[in-house]
Each structure stands twice: as C-alpha cells, then as structure tokens.
Coordinates of C-alpha atoms in Angstrom, one line a residue:
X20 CA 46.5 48.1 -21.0
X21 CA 46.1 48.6 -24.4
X22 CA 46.9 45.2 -25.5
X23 CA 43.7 44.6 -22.8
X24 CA 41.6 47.4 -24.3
X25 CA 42.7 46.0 -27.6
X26 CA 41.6 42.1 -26.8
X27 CA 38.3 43.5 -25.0
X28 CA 37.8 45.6 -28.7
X29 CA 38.8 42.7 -30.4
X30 CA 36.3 40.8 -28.4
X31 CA 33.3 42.6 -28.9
X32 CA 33.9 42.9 -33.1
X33 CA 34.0 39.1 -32.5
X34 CA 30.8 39.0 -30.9
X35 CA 28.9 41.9 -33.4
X36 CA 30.5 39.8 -35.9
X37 CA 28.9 36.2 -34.2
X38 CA 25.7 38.2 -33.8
X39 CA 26.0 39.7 -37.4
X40 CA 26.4 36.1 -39.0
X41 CA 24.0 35.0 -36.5
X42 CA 21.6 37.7 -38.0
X43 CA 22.9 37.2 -41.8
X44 CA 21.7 33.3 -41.4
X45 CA 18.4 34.1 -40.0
X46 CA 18.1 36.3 -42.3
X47 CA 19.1 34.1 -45.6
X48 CA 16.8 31.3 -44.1
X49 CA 14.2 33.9 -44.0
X50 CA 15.1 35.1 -47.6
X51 CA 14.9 31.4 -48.7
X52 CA 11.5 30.6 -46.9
X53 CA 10.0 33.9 -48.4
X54 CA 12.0 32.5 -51.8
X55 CA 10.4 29.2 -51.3
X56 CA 6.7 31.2 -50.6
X57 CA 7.4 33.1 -53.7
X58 CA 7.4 30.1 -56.0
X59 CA 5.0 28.9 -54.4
X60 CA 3.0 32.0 -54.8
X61 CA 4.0 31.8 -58.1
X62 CA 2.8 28.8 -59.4
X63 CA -0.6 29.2 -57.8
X64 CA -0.1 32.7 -59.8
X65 CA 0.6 30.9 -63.0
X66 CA -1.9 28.3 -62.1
X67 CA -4.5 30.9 -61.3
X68 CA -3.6 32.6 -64.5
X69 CA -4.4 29.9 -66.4
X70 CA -7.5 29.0 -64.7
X71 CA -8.3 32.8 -65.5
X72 CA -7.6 32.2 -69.3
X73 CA -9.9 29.2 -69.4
X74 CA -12.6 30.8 -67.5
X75 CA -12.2 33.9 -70.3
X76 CA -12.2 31.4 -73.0
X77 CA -15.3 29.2 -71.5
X78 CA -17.0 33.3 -71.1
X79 CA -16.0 33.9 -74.3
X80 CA -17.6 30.8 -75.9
X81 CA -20.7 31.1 -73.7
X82 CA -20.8 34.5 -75.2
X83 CA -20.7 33.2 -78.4
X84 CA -23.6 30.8 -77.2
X85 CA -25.4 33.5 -75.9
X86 CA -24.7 35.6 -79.2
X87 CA -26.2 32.6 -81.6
X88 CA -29.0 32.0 -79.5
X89 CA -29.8 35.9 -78.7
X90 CA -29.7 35.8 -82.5
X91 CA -32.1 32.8 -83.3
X92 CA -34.7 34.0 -80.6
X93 CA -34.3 37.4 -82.6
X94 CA -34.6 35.8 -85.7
X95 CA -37.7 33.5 -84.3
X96 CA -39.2 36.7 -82.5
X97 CA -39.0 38.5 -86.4
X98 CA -40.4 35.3 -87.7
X99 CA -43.2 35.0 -85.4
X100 CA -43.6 38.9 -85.9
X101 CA -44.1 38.6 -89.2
X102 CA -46.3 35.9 -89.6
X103 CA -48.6 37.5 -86.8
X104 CA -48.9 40.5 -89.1
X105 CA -49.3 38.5 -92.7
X106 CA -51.9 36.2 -90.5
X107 CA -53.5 39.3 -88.7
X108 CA -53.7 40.9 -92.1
X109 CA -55.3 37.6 -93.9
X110 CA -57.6 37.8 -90.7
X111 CA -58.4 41.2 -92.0
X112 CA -59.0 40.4 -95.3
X113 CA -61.2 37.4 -94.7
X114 CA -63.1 39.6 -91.5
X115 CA -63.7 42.0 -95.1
X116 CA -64.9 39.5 -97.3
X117 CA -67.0 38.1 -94.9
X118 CA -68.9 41.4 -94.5
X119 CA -68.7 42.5 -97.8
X120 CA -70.4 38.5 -98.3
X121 CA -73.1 39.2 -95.6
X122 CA -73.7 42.8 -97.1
X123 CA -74.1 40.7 -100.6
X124 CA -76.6 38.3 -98.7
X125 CA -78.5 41.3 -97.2
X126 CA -79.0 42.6 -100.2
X127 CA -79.4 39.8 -102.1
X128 CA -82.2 39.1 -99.8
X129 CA -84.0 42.7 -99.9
X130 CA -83.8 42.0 -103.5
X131 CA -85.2 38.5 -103.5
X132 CA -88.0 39.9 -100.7
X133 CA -88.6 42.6 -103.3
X134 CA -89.1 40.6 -106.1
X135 CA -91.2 38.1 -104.2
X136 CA -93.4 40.7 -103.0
X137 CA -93.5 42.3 -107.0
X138 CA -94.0 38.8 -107.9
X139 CA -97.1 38.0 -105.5
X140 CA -98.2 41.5 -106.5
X141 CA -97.6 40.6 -110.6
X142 CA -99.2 37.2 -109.9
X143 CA -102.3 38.4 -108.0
X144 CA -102.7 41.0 -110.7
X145 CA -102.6 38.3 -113.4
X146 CA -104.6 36.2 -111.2
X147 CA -107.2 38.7 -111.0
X148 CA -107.1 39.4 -114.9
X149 CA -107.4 35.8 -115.4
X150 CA -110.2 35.4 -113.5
X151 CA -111.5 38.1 -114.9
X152 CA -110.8 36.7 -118.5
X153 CA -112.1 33.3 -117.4
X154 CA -115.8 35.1 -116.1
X155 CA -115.6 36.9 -119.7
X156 CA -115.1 33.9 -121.7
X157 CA -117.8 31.7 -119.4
X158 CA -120.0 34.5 -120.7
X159 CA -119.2 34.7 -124.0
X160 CA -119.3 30.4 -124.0
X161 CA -122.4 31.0 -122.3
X162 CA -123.7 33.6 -125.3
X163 CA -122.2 31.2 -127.9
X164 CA -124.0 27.9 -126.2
X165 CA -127.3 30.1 -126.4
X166 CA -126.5 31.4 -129.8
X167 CA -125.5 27.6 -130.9
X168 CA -128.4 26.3 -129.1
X169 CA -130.9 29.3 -130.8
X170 CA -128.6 28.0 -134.2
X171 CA -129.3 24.6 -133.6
X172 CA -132.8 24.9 -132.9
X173 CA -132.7 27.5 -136.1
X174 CA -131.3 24.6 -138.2
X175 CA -133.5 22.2 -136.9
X176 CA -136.6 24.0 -137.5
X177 CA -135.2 24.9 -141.0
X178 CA -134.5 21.2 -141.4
X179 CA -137.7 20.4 -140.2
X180 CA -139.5 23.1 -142.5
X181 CA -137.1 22.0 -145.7
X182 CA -138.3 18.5 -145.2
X183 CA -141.7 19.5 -145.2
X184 CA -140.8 21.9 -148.0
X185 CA -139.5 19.1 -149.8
X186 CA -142.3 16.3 -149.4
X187 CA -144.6 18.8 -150.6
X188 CA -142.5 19.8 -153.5
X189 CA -141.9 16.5 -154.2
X190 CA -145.7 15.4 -153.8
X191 CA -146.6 18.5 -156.0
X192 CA -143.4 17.5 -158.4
X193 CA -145.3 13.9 -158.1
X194 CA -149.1 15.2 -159.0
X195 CA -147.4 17.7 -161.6
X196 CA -145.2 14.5 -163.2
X197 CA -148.7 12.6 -162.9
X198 CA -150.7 15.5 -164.5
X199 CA -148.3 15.5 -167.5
X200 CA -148.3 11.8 -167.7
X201 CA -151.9 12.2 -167.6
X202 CA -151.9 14.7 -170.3
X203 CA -149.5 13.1 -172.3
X204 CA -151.9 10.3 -172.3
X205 CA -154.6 12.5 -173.0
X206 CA -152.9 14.0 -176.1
X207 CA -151.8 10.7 -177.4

C-alpha cells in the first residue's frame, strides 16, 4: 500500500514534472520569439534612431538655411529701408527746391511785370517829354527859319542896298577922280 501510494506519488511528480518541462519549453520558445522580437525591435530602434539623427541634422541645417536667408531678407528689408528713406528724403529735397524754384519764378515774374509796367510808364513819360521836346524844337526851327529867312532877306536887302551904295560911291569916287583930273588939268 504504500509502495502503491508511493508509485501513484511518484507518478504524479512525473507528470507535474512532464507538464513543468512541457511549460519550461513553451515558455523558452516564447522567451526566444520575444528575444528574436526584441532584436528586431531593436534594430528598427537603432535604425529609427538614426533616421531621427539625420532628420535633426537635415532640421538643423534647414535651420541654418532658414537662419542665412531670415538674415539676407533682414539685411535686404534694412537695405531697401534705407534707400526708401535717403530716396524719400532726396524726394523731399528736390519737392523743396522745386518750390523754392517756382517761388523764385513767381517772383521773378512780379518783378519783371513790375518793371515792365515802370518801364512802359518811364517810356511813355519820356515819350511824352520827347514829343514834347520835338514840338518845342519844330517851334524854335520854325522861329529860327523865320528869323534866318527875316536874316536872309536882311542881308539881301543890305547886299542889295551896299551894292547900290557902292555904284554910287564908286560913280561919285569916278566924277570926284574926274573932277580932280579935271582940275589938275585945269591948274596945269
């Protein structure tokens, strides 16, 4: 009986043991797929990683990209900024001297209209006092061609008179010259 109790003990630690090595197998092959899924998993891990490195490198140089070029539009947008104000400021300055120049023309012009209008003024005024003038010296050419003509007519009738003056001197010059030839001739 117990050598029975002891075979039928004997017989069920063989089978626990079966089912435990039974158990321990599944269990290794189980260990060594999830081993196998482990490497795996590692490797995609490692390969993943490394894809992840690259990615942060191509980020960090399309940073870098982004960096330069932020910088050159920055640079350009200064650029630009500052050539808008120097040309808005030449704009300015030539907007200025283009008003100051049409302030110069105004007043050149009020000047030049001034001076036109003095001038016609001045020239009408010496107009008029030279036509004046002229009407005084036609009247005094007038007086001196009546005066020249009362001369003339003087001097002509004086002429006229000396000549007669003279042919009678000389005819009584002649009967006195005849008269002392006469009596000359008479005494001798």
């Amino acid at each position: 009986l117990i050598e029975a109790q002891f075979k039928s003990d004997l017989h069920n630690e063989q089978s626990k043991s079966h089912r435990t090595q039974q158990q321990v197998e599944a269990a290794q092959s189980l260990a060594d797929a999830r081993q196998s899924e482990l490497e795996e998993a590692r490797k995609e891990v490692n390969s993943l990683t490394q894809s992840n490195r690259a990615l942060q490198d191509e980020i960090r140089s399309l940073n870098a990209e982004v960096e330069t070029l932020g910088n050159d539009l920055l640079a350009q947008a200064q650029s630009r900024a500052v050539d808008k104000e120097r040309m808005e400021g030449r704009i300015r300055e030539l907007q200025d001297e283009l008003g100051r120049l049409a302030n110069e023309t105004r007043e050149r012009e009020r000047n030049a209209s001034e001076q036109s209008r003095s001038r016609a003024a001045e020239f009408a005024s010496q107009r008029k006092s030279a036509e004046q003038q002229y009407s005084r010296l036609q009247e005094e050419y007038r007086q001196l061609h009546e005066l020249l003509q009362r001369t003339q007519n003087e001097s002509e009738a004086q002429t006229h008179q000396g000549q007669i003056d003279r042919e009678e001197l000389e005819a009584r010059l002649t009967s006195a010259q005849e008269k002392a030839k006469s009596a000359e001739e008479a005494l001798a």
